[in-house]
PDB file of C-alpha atoms and ligand atoms in Angstrom:
ATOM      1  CA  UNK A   1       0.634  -3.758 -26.008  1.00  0.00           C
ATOM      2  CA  UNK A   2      -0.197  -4.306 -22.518  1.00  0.00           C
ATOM      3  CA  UNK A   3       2.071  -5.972 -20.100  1.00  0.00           C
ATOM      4  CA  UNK A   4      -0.478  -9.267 -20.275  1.00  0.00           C
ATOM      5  CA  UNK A   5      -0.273  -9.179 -24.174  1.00  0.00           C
ATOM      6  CA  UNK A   6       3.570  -8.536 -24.083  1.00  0.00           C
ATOM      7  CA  UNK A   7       3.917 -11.656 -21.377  1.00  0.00           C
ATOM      8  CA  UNK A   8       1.506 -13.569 -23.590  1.00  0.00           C
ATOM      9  CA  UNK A   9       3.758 -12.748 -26.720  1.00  0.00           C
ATOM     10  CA  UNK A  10       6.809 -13.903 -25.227  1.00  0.00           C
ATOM     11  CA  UNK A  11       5.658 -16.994 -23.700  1.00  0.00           C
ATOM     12  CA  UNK A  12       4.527 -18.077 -26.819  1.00  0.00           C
ATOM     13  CA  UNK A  13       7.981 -17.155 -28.120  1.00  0.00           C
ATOM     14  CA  UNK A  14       9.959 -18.829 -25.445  1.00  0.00           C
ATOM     15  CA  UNK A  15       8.013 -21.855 -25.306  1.00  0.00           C
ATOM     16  CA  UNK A  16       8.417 -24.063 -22.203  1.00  0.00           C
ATOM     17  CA  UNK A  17      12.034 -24.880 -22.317  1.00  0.00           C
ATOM     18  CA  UNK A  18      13.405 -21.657 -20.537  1.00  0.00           C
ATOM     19  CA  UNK A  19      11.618 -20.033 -17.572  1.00  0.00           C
ATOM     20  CA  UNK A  20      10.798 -16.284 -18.450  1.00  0.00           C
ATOM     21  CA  UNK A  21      12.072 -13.967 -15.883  1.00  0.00           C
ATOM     22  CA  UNK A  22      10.349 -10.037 -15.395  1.00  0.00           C
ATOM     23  CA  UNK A  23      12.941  -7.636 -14.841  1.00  0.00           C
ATOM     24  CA  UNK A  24      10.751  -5.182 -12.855  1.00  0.00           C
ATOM     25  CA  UNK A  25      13.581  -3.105 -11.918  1.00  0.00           C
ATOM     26  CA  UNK A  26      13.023   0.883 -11.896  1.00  0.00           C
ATOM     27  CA  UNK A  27       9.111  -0.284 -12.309  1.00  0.00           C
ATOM     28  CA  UNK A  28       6.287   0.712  -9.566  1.00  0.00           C
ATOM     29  CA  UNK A  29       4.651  -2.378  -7.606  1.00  0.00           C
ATOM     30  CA  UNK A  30       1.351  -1.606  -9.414  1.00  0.00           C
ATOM     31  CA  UNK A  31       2.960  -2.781 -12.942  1.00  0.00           C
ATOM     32  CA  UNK A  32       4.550  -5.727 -11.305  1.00  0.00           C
ATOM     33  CA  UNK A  33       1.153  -6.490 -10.280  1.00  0.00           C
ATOM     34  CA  UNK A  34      -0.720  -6.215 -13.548  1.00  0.00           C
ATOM     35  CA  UNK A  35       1.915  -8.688 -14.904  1.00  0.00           C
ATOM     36  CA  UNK A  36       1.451 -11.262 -11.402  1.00  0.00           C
ATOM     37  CA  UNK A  37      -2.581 -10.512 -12.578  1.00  0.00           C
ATOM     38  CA  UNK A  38      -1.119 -11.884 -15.396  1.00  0.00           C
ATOM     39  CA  UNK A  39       0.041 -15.315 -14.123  1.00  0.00           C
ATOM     40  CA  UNK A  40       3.705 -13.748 -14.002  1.00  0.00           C
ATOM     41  CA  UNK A  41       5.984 -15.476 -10.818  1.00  0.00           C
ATOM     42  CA  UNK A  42       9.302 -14.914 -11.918  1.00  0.00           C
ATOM     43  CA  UNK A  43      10.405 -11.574 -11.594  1.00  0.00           C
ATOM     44  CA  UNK A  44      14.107  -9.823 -11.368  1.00  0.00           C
ATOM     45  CA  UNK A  45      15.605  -7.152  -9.982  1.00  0.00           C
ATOM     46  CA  UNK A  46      18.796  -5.666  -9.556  1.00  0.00           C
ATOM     47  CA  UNK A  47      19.102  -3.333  -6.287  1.00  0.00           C
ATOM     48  CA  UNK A  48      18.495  -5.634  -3.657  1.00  0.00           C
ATOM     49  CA  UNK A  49      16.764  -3.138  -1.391  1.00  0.00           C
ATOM     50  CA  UNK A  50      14.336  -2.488  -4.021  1.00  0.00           C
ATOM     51  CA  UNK A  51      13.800  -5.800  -4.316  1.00  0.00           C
ATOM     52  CA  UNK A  52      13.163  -6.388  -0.788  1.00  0.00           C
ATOM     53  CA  UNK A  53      10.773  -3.662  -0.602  1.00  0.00           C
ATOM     54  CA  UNK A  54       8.822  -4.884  -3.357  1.00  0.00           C
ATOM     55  CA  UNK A  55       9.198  -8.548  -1.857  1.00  0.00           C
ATOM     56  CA  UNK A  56       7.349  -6.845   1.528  1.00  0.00           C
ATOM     57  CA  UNK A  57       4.165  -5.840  -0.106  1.00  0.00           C
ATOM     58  CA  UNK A  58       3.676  -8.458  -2.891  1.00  0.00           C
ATOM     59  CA  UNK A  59       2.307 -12.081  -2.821  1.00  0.00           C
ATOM     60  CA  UNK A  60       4.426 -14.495  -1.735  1.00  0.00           C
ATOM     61  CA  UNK A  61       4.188 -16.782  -4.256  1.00  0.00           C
ATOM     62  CA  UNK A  62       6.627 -14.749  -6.148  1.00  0.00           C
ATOM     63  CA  UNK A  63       9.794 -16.209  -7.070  1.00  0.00           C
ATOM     64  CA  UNK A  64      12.414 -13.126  -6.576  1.00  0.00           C
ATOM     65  CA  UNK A  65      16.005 -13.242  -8.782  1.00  0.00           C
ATOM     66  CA  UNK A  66      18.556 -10.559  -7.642  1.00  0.00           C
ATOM     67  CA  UNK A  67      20.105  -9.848 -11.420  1.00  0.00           C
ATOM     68  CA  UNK A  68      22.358  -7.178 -10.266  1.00  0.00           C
ATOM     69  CA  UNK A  69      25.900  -6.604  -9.074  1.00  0.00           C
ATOM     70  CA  UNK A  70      25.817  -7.709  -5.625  1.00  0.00           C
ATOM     71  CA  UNK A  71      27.104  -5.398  -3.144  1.00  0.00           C
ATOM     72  CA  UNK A  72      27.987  -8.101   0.092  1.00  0.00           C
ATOM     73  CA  UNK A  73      26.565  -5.788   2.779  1.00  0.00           C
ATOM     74  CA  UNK A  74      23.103  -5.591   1.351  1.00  0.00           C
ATOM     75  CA  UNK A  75      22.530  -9.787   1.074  1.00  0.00           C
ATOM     76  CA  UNK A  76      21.069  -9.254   4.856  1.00  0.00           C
ATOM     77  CA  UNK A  77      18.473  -7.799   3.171  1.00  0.00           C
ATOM     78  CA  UNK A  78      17.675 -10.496   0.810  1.00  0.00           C
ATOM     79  CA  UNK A  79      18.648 -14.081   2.549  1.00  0.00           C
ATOM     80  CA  UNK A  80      15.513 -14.820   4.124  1.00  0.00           C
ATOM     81  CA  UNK A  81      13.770 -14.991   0.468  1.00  0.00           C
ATOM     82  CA  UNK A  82      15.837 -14.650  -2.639  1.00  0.00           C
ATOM     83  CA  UNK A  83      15.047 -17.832  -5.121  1.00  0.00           C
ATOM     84  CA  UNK A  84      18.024 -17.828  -6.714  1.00  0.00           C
ATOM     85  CA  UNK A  85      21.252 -14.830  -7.053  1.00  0.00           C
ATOM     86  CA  UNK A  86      22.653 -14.441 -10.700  1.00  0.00           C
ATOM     87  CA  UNK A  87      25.413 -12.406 -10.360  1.00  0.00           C
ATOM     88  CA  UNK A  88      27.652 -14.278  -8.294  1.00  0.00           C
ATOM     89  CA  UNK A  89      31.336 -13.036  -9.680  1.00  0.00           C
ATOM     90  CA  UNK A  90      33.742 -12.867  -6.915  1.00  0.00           C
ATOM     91  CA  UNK A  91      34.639 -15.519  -4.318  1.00  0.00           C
ATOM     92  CA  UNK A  92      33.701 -12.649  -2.077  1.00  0.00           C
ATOM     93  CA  UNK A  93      30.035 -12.547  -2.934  1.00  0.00           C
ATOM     94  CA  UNK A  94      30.124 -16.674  -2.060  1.00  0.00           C
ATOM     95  CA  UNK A  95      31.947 -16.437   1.041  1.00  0.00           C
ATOM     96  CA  UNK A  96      29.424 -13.518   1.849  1.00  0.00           C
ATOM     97  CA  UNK A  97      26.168 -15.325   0.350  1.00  0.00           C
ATOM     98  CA  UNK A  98      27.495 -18.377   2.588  1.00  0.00           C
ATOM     99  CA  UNK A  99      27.041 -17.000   5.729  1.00  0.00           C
ATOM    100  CA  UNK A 100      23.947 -14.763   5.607  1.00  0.00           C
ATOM    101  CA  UNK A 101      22.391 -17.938   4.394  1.00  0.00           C
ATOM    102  CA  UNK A 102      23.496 -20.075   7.504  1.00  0.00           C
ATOM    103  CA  UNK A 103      22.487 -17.130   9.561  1.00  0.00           C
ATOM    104  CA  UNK A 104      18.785 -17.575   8.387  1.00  0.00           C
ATOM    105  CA  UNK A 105      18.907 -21.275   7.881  1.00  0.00           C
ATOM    106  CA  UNK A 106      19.145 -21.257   4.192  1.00  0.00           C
ATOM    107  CA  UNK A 107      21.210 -22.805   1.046  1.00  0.00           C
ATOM    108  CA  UNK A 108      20.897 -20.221  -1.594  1.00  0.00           C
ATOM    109  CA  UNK A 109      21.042 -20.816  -4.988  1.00  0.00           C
ATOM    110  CA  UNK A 110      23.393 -18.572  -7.293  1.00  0.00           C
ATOM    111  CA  UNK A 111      24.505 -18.806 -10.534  1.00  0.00           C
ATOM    112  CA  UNK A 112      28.023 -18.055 -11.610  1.00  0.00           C
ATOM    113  CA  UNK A 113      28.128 -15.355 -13.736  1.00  0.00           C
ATOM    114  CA  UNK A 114      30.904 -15.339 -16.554  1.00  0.00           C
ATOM    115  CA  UNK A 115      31.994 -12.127 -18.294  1.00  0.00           C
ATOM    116  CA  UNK A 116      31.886 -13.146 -22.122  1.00  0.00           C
ATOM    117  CA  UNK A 117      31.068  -9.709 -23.726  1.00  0.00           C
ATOM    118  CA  UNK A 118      33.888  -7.469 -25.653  1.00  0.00           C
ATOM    119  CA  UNK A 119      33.239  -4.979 -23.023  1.00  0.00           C
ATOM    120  CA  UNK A 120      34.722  -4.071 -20.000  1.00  0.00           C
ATOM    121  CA  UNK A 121      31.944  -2.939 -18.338  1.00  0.00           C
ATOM    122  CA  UNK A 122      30.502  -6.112 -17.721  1.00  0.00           C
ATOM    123  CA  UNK A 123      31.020  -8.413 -14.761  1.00  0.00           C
ATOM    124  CA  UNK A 124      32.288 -11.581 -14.412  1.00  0.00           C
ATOM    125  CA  UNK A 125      34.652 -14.400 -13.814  1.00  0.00           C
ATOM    126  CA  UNK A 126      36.595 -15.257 -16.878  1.00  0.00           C
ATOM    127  CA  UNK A 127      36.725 -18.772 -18.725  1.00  0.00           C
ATOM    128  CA  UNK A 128      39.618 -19.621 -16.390  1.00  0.00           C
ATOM    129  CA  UNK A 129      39.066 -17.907 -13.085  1.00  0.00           C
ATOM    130  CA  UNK A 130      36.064 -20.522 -13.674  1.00  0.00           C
ATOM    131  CA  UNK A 131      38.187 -23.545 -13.573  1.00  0.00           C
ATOM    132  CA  UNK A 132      39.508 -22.151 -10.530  1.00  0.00           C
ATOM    133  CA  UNK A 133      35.954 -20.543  -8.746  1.00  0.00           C
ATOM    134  CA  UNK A 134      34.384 -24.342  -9.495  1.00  0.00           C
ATOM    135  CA  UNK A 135      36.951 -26.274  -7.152  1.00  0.00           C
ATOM    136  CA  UNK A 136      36.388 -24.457  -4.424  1.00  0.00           C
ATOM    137  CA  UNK A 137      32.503 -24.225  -4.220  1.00  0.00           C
ATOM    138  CA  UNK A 138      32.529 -26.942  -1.335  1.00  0.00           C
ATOM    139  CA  UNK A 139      34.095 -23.924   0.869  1.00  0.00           C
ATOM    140  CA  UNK A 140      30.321 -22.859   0.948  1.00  0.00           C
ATOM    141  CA  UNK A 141      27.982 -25.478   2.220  1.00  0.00           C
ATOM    142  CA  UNK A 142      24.626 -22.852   3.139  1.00  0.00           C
ATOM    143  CA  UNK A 143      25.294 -21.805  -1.161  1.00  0.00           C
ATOM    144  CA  UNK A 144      24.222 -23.791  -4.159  1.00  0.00           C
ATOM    145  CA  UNK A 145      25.911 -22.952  -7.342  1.00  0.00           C
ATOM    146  CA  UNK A 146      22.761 -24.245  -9.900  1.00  0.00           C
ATOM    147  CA  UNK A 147      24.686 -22.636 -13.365  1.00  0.00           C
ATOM    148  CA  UNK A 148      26.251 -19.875 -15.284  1.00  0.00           C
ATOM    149  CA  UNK A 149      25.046 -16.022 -16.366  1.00  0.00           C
ATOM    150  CA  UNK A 150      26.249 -14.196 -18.543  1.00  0.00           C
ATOM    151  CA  UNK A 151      25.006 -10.950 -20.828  1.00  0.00           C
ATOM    152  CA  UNK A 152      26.392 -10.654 -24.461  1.00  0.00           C
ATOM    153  CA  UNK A 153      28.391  -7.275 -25.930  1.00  0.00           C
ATOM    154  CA  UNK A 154      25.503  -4.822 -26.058  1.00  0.00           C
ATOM    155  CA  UNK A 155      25.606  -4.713 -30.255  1.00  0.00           C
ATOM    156  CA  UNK A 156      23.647  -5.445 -33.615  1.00  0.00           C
ATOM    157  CA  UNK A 157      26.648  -8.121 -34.687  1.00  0.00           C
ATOM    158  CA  UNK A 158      24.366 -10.994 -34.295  1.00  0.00           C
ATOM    159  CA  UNK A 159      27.228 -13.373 -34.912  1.00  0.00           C
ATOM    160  CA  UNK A 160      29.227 -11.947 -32.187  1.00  0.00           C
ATOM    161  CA  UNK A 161      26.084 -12.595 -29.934  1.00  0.00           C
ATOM    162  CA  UNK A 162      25.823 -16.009 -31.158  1.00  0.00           C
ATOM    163  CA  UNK A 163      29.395 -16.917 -30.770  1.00  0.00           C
ATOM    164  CA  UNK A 164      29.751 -14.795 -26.852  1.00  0.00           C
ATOM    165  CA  UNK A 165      26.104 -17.061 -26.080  1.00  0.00           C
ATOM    166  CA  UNK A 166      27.768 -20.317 -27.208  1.00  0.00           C
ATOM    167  CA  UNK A 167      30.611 -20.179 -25.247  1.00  0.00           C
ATOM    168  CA  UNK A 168      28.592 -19.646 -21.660  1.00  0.00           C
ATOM    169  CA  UNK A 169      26.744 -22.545 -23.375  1.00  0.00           C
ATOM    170  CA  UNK A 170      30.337 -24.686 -23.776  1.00  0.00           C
ATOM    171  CA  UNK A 171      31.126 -23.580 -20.135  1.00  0.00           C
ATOM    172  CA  UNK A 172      28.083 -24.636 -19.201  1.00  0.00           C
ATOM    173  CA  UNK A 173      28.387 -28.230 -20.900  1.00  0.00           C
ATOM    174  CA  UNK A 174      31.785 -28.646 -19.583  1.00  0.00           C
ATOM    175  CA  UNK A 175      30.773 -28.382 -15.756  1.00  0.00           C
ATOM    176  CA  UNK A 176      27.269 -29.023 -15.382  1.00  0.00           C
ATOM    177  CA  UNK A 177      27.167 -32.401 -15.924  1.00  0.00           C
ATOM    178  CA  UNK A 178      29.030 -33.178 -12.863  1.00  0.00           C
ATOM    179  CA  UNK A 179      27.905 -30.136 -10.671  1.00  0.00           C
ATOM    180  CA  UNK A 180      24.638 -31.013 -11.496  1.00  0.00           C
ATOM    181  CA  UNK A 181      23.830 -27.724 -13.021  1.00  0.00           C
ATOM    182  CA  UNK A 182      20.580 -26.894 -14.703  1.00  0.00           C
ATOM    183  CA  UNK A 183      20.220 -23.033 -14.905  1.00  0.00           C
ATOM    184  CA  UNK A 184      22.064 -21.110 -17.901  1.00  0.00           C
ATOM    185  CA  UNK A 185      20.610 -17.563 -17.506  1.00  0.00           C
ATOM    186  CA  UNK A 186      21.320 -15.500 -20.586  1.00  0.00           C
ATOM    187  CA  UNK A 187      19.230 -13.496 -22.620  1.00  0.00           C
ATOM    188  CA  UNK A 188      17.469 -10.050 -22.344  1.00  0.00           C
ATOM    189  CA  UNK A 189      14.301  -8.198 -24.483  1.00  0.00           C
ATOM    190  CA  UNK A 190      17.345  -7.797 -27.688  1.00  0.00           C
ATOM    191  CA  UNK A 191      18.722 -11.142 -27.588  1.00  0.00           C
ATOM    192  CA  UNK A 192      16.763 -13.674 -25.626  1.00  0.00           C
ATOM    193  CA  UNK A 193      16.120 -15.653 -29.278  1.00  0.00           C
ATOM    194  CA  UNK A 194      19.631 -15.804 -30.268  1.00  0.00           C
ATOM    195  CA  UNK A 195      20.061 -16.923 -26.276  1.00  0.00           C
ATOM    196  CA  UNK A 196      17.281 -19.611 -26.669  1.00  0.00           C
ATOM    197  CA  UNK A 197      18.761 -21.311 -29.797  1.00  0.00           C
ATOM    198  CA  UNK A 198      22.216 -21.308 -27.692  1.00  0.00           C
ATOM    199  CA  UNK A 199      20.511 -23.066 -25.166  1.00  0.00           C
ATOM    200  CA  UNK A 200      19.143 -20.900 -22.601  1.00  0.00           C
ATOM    201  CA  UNK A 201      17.187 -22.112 -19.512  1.00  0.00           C
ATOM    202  CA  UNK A 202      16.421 -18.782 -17.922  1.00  0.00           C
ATOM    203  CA  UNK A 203      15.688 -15.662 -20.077  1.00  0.00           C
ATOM    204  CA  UNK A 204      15.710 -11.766 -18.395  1.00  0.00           C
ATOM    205  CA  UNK A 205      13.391  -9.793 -19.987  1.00  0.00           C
ATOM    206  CA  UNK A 206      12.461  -6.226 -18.946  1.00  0.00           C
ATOM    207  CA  UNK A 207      11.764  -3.612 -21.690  1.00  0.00           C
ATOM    208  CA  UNK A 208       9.883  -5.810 -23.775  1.00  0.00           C
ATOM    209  CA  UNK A 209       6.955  -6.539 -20.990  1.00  0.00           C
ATOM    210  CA  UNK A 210       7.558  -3.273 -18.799  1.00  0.00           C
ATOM    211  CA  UNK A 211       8.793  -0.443 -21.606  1.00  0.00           C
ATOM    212  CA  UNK A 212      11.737   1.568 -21.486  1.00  0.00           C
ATOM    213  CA  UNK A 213      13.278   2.270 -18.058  1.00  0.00           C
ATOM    214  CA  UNK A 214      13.481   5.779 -17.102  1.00  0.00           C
ATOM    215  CA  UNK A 215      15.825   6.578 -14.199  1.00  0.00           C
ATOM    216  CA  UNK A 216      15.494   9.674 -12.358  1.00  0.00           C
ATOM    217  CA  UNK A 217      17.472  11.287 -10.087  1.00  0.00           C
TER     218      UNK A 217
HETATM  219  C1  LIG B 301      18.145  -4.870 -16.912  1.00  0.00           C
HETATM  220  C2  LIG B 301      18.667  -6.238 -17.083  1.00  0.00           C
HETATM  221  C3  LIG B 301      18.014  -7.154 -17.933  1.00  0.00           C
HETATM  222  C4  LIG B 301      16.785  -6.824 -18.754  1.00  0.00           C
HETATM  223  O1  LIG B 301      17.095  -5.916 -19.766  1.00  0.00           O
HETATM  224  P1  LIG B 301      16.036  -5.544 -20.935  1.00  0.00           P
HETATM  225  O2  LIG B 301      16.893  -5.106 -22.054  1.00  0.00           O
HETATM  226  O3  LIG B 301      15.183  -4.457 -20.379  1.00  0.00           O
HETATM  227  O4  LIG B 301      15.253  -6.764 -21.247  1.00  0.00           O
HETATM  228  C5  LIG B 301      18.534  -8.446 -17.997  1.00  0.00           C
HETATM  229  N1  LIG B 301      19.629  -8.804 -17.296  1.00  0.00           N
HETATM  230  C6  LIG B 301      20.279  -7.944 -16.487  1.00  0.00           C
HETATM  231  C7  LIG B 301      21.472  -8.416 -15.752  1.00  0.00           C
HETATM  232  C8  LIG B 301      19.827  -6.645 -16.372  1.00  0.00           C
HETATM  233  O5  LIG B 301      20.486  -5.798 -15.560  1.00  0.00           O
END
């Protein structure tokens, strides 16, 4: 498939309840514009320096997610025009967020990301360093916490998927309400069904539209 055809595939699959986010990472500018071509104005990325270099010579109509581990020296790089930071998982990263966004005259929207995979690997605040993190968001007026992240245990268990998915959901219930939450970003090109019927709003899907990733050195 091309990249239109996979895009075209997945929106149909996603339907308009969850905004479809291109992971571009790794990928050259040329295939992030055949999927733009393609009516594509979400897209993610995870280094932010690639991001911002990509950012530089692409329309600006483009709607930029940093998906990655945030290192806090590199936000400079992003402040001026990052729609909206997933992987917000240390007060550091807010206190950090907070002021390179007064600095430029912004409020930046993050999500909270939540570690809820069997893995260690994966970052995150846990269910109750989340009680804590949420009662002390007013610390940061120039950052806008909009919702939760999370990525499920990299396996085949399907249940275990289901169940890791419906407790961001469950966090997600329990807070957003009054926070006034609306993002729940979960889902990637293995999972993003099992993410939509756990109530996903924002889906992260890379392979699937760009093909494997190759790194090199
Ligand atoms: C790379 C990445 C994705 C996309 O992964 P695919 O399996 O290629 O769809 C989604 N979320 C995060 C946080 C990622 O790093």
């Amino acid at each position: 498939m091309t990249i239109a055809e996979s895009l075209e595939d997945l929106r149909t699959k996603i339907g308009p309840k969850a905004t479809l986010i291109a992971v571009s990472k790794t990928k050259p500018v040329e295939l992030l514009m055949e999927a733009y071509d393609a009516d594509q104005r979400h897209f993610g990325e995870n280094k932010i320096q690639e991001m911002a270099q990509k950012y530089e010579v692409m329309p600006k109509d483009i709607h930029w997610h940093m998906i990655g581990h945030i290192q806090t020296n590199k936000i400079k790089y992003m402040a001026s025009f990052v729609h909206l930071v997933h992987g917000v998982d240390r007060p550091k990263v807010l206190a950090a967020l907070n002021k390179e966004a007064a600095k430029v005259g912004r409020i930046i929207d993050c999500t909270l990301q939540v570690h809820i995979a069997q893995e260690d690997t994966k970052f995150g605040f846990d269910l109750d360093e989340l009680v804590e993190v949420v009662q002390t968001l007013g610390q940061y007026p120039n950052v806008r916490v909009r919702g939760l992240m999370g990525m499920a245990t990299f396996t085949d268990n399907h249940a275990q998927i289901r169940e890791e998915f419906t407790a961001l959901h469950n966090a997600f219930e329990t807070y957003g309400p009054d926070l006034g939450w609306e993002v729940l970003s979960m889902g990637m090109s293995g999972d993003y069904e099992i993410a939509l019927a756990c109530g996903a709003t924002h889906v992260r899907i890379g392979s699937s539209i760009f093909g494997a990733r190759h790194y090199s050195a």
